[in-house]
CSV table of C-alpha atoms in Angstrom, one decimal:
chain,number,residue,atom,x,y,z
X,29,MET,CA,6.7,-4.9,-17.9
X,30,SER,CA,7.5,-5.7,-14.6
X,31,ALA,CA,8.3,-9.2,-13.2
X,32,ALA,CA,5.5,-11.4,-11.5
X,33,VAL,CA,5.1,-11.2,-8.0
X,34,ARG,CA,6.0,-14.9,-6.3
X,35,ARG,CA,4.8,-14.5,-2.5
X,36,ILE,CA,5.5,-18.5,-0.4
X,37,VAL,CA,3.7,-18.6,2.4
X,38,THR,CA,5.1,-21.0,5.4
X,39,GLY,CA,3.0,-22.7,8.2
X,40,HIS,CA,3.7,-26.3,10.7
X,41,ASP,CA,2.0,-29.2,9.6
X,42,GLU,CA,0.9,-31.7,12.3
X,43,GLU,CA,3.6,-32.4,13.5
X,44,GLY,CA,4.9,-28.8,13.8
X,45,ARG,CA,7.4,-28.9,10.9
X,46,SER,CA,7.7,-25.5,8.9
X,47,ILE,CA,6.2,-26.6,5.7
X,48,VAL,CA,6.4,-24.0,2.5
X,49,GLN,CA,2.4,-23.8,2.6
X,50,GLU,CA,2.0,-22.1,-1.1
X,51,ASP,CA,4.0,-20.6,-3.7
X,52,GLY,CA,2.6,-18.7,-6.3
X,53,PRO,CA,1.5,-15.2,-7.2
X,54,PRO,CA,-0.2,-13.8,-5.0
X,55,ALA,CA,-4.8,-14.4,-4.7
X,56,ARG,CA,-5.2,-10.8,-5.2
X,57,VAL,CA,-4.4,-8.8,-8.4
X,58,VAL,CA,-5.7,-5.4,-9.2
X,59,ALA,CA,-5.2,-3.1,-11.9
X,60,LEU,CA,-6.7,0.6,-9.9
X,61,GLY,CA,-7.3,3.2,-13.0
X,62,GLY,CA,-7.6,0.6,-15.9
X,63,GLU,CA,-5.7,-0.9,-17.8
X,64,SER,CA,-3.7,1.8,-17.3
X,65,GLY,CA,-3.7,2.7,-13.9
X,66,THR,CA,-1.8,1.3,-10.4
X,67,VAL,CA,-1.3,-2.1,-9.9
X,68,PHE,CA,-2.0,-3.9,-7.2
X,69,HIS,CA,-0.5,-7.0,-5.9
X,70,GLU,CA,-1.9,-8.1,-2.1
X,71,ILE,CA,0.6,-10.0,-0.7
X,72,TRP,CA,-1.2,-11.1,3.0
X,73,SER,CA,-2.4,-8.9,6.1
X,74,THR,CA,-3.0,-9.5,9.3
X,75,SER,CA,-5.6,-8.4,11.4
X,76,ALA,CA,-4.2,-8.1,14.6
X,77,THR,CA,-0.5,-7.5,16.6
X,78,PRO,CA,0.4,-9.7,18.0
X,79,ALA,CA,-0.3,-11.3,15.0
X,80,PRO,CA,-2.0,-15.1,15.6
X,81,ILE,CA,0.6,-17.8,14.8
X,82,ASP,CA,-0.9,-21.3,13.3
X,83,ARG,CA,-0.8,-24.4,11.6
X,84,ALA,CA,-1.9,-23.4,7.6
X,85,SER,CA,-5.2,-20.9,8.0
X,86,GLY,CA,-3.9,-18.7,5.5
X,87,GLU,CA,-4.0,-15.1,5.1
X,88,PRO,CA,-7.8,-13.4,6.2
X,89,ALA,CA,-10.0,-12.6,4.2
X,90,GLU,CA,-10.8,-9.3,2.8
X,91,PRO,CA,-13.2,-8.9,-0.5
X,92,GLY,CA,-11.3,-7.0,-2.5
X,93,ILE,CA,-9.0,-4.0,-2.1
X,94,ALA,CA,-8.6,-1.6,1.1
X,95,LEU,CA,-5.5,0.8,1.2
X,96,LEU,CA,-5.6,0.6,5.0
X,97,PRO,CA,-4.3,-2.5,6.7
X,98,PRO,CA,-7.0,-3.6,9.3
X,99,ALA,CA,-7.5,-2.4,12.8
X,100,GLY,CA,-4.3,-3.4,14.4
X,101,GLY,CA,-3.0,-5.0,12.3
X,102,THR,CA,-0.7,-4.9,8.7
X,103,ARG,CA,-0.4,-5.1,5.2
X,104,ILE,CA,2.1,-5.7,3.2
X,105,ARG,CA,1.8,-4.7,-0.6
X,106,ILE,CA,3.8,-4.5,-4.4
X,107,LEU,CA,2.4,-1.9,-6.7
X,108,ASP,CA,3.4,-1.7,-9.6
X,109,ILE,CA,3.4,1.9,-10.8
X,110,PRO,CA,3.5,3.4,-14.6
X,111,PRO,CA,5.0,5.6,-15.9
X,112,ASP,CA,3.1,9.0,-15.8
X,113,ASP,CA,1.3,10.1,-19.4
X,114,GLY,CA,-1.2,13.4,-17.9
X,115,THR,CA,-3.5,10.6,-17.1
X,116,VAL,CA,-4.3,11.6,-13.4
X,117,ALA,CA,-3.5,15.3,-13.8
X,118,ALA,CA,-6.7,15.2,-15.6
X,119,LEU,CA,-8.3,13.2,-13.4
X,120,PRO,CA,-12.3,15.5,-12.1
X,121,ARG,CA,-11.2,15.8,-8.5
X,122,GLU,CA,-14.5,13.3,-8.5
X,123,ALA,CA,-13.2,10.3,-10.4
X,124,VAL,CA,-10.1,10.6,-8.2
X,125,ARG,CA,-12.8,10.5,-5.0
X,126,ALA,CA,-13.9,7.5,-6.5
X,127,LEU,CA,-10.9,5.6,-6.9
X,128,PHE,CA,-10.2,6.6,-3.1
X,129,GLU,CA,-14.0,4.8,-2.1
X,130,ALA,CA,-13.4,2.0,-4.2
X,131,ILE,CA,-9.7,1.2,-1.9
X,132,GLY,CA,-11.9,1.8,2.0
X,133,ALA,CA,-9.9,5.4,1.6
X,134,GLY,CA,-12.3,8.5,0.1
X,135,HIS,CA,-11.9,10.4,3.8
X,136,ALA,CA,-8.2,9.8,3.6
X,137,LEU,CA,-7.6,12.7,0.7
X,138,ALA,CA,-6.2,16.0,0.9
X,139,GLU,CA,-8.1,19.3,0.0
X,140,ASP,CA,-6.3,21.5,-2.2
X,141,PRO,CA,-3.6,19.2,-2.5
X,142,PRO,CA,-0.2,19.5,-4.6
X,143,HIS,CA,-0.3,16.6,-6.4
X,144,PRO,CA,-4.5,14.6,-7.6
X,145,LEU,CA,-3.4,11.3,-5.5
X,146,MET,CA,-2.3,13.1,-2.1
X,147,HIS,CA,-3.7,11.0,1.1
X,148,ARG,CA,-3.5,10.6,4.1
X,149,THR,CA,-3.8,7.6,6.3
X,150,GLU,CA,-3.2,7.0,9.7
X,151,THR,CA,-0.7,4.1,9.4
X,152,VAL,CA,3.3,4.4,9.5
X,153,ASP,CA,3.9,2.7,6.3
X,154,TYR,CA,7.6,1.4,5.1
X,155,GLY,CA,7.6,1.2,1.4
X,156,ILE,CA,11.0,-0.1,0.0
X,157,VAL,CA,11.2,0.3,-4.6
X,158,LEU,CA,12.7,-2.7,-5.2
X,159,GLU,CA,12.6,-1.2,-9.0
X,160,GLY,CA,12.8,1.8,-10.9
X,161,GLU,CA,12.9,5.6,-9.3
X,162,ILE,CA,9.3,7.7,-8.0
X,163,VAL,CA,8.4,11.2,-6.8
X,164,LEU,CA,7.7,11.5,-3.4
X,165,VAL,CA,5.2,14.3,-3.5
X,166,LEU,CA,4.8,16.1,0.3
X,167,ASP,CA,3.2,19.0,1.8
X,168,ASP,CA,6.1,21.0,1.0
X,169,SER,CA,8.3,19.5,-0.7
X,170,GLU,CA,9.4,16.2,-4.0
X,171,THR,CA,11.8,13.6,-3.0
X,172,THR,CA,13.1,11.2,-5.5
X,173,VAL,CA,13.0,7.9,-4.5
X,174,ARG,CA,15.5,4.5,-6.7
X,175,ALA,CA,15.3,1.1,-6.4
X,176,GLY,CA,17.3,0.4,-2.8
X,177,ASP,CA,15.8,3.7,-1.3
X,178,VAL,CA,13.1,2.9,1.4
X,179,VAL,CA,10.8,5.1,2.8
X,180,ILE,CA,9.4,5.4,6.2
X,181,GLN,CA,6.0,7.7,5.7
X,182,ARG,CA,4.4,8.5,9.1
X,183,GLY,CA,1.2,9.7,8.3
X,184,THR,CA,1.5,12.1,6.5
X,185,SER,CA,0.4,14.0,3.5
X,186,HIS,CA,1.9,11.9,0.7
X,187,ALA,CA,1.3,11.1,-3.0
X,188,TRP,CA,3.6,9.1,-5.7
X,189,ALA,CA,4.3,10.9,-8.6
X,190,ASN,CA,6.3,8.4,-11.8
X,191,ARG,CA,8.4,10.8,-13.8
X,192,SER,CA,10.3,9.0,-15.2
X,193,GLY,CA,9.5,7.0,-18.4
X,194,ASN,CA,9.1,3.3,-16.9
X,195,ASN,CA,7.5,1.2,-14.5
X,196,ALA,CA,8.2,1.4,-11.0
X,197,ARG,CA,7.7,-0.9,-8.3
X,198,ILE,CA,7.7,-0.8,-4.9
X,199,ALA,CA,6.8,-2.4,-1.9
X,200,PHE,CA,5.2,-1.2,1.1
X,201,ILE,CA,4.4,-2.7,4.8
X,202,LEU,CA,1.9,-0.2,6.6
X,203,ILE,CA,0.7,-0.7,10.0
X,204,ASP,CA,-1.7,0.6,11.8
X,205,GLY,CA,-1.8,3.3,14.3
X,206,ARG,CA,-2.8,6.1,16.0
X,207,PHE,CA,-2.0,10.6,15.6
X,208,GLU,CA,-1.0,11.9,18.3
X,209,GLU,CA,-3.1,14.4,19.7
X,210,GLY,CA,-3.4,18.2,18.1
X,211,LEU,CA,-2.0,16.2,14.9
X,212,GLY,CA,-4.9,16.8,13.7
X,213,GLY,CA,-5.6,13.5,12.5
X,214,GLN,CA,-8.1,12.7,9.8
X,215,ALA,CA,-11.0,10.3,11.1
X,216,LYS,CA,-10.4,6.2,10.5
X,217,ALA,CA,-12.8,4.2,7.6
X,218,ALA,CA,-15.9,3.3,9.2
X,219,GLY,CA,-15.8,0.5,11.0
X,220,GLU,CA,-12.3,1.0,11.7
X,221,LYS,CA,-11.0,2.0,15.3
């Protein structure tokens, strides 16, 4: 099992000096798909660009876990992805859809995908592999990424498969985006621009 995730948030005191505002685990950690599922460590999000910087307001409040960043915003999370044990491949399509619906992204699922968790979001994502290795599954190919590798995910259909036998930990920075006309982008979830 991977080490605990530590989140250090800075802020400003009344005189405008830099301070540590928070130091500890992220406030929201959720295992999606049960005990053996992917663990989401929700680190921080912003709800606008440019992001407001104030004295000590903290992270914008959000209920639960959302796959996408807020409209016009960003999100950083760390995922612990356990080794594939055949469970994902055996999930009925309705169960996969329910998992994605739980994080507000049922609309993002690919139709007739090469991997059951294939999805596409209208975001630019920076994925930094922190530990282990994982396979990036695309429509026409697969690429193994290892600790230290960085993936720039530009709104393409993709899935992650851990075939290594060990936990994989990857940090994602998601940035709200907009598909170029004609790219066949999927609609964003209700309420997003």
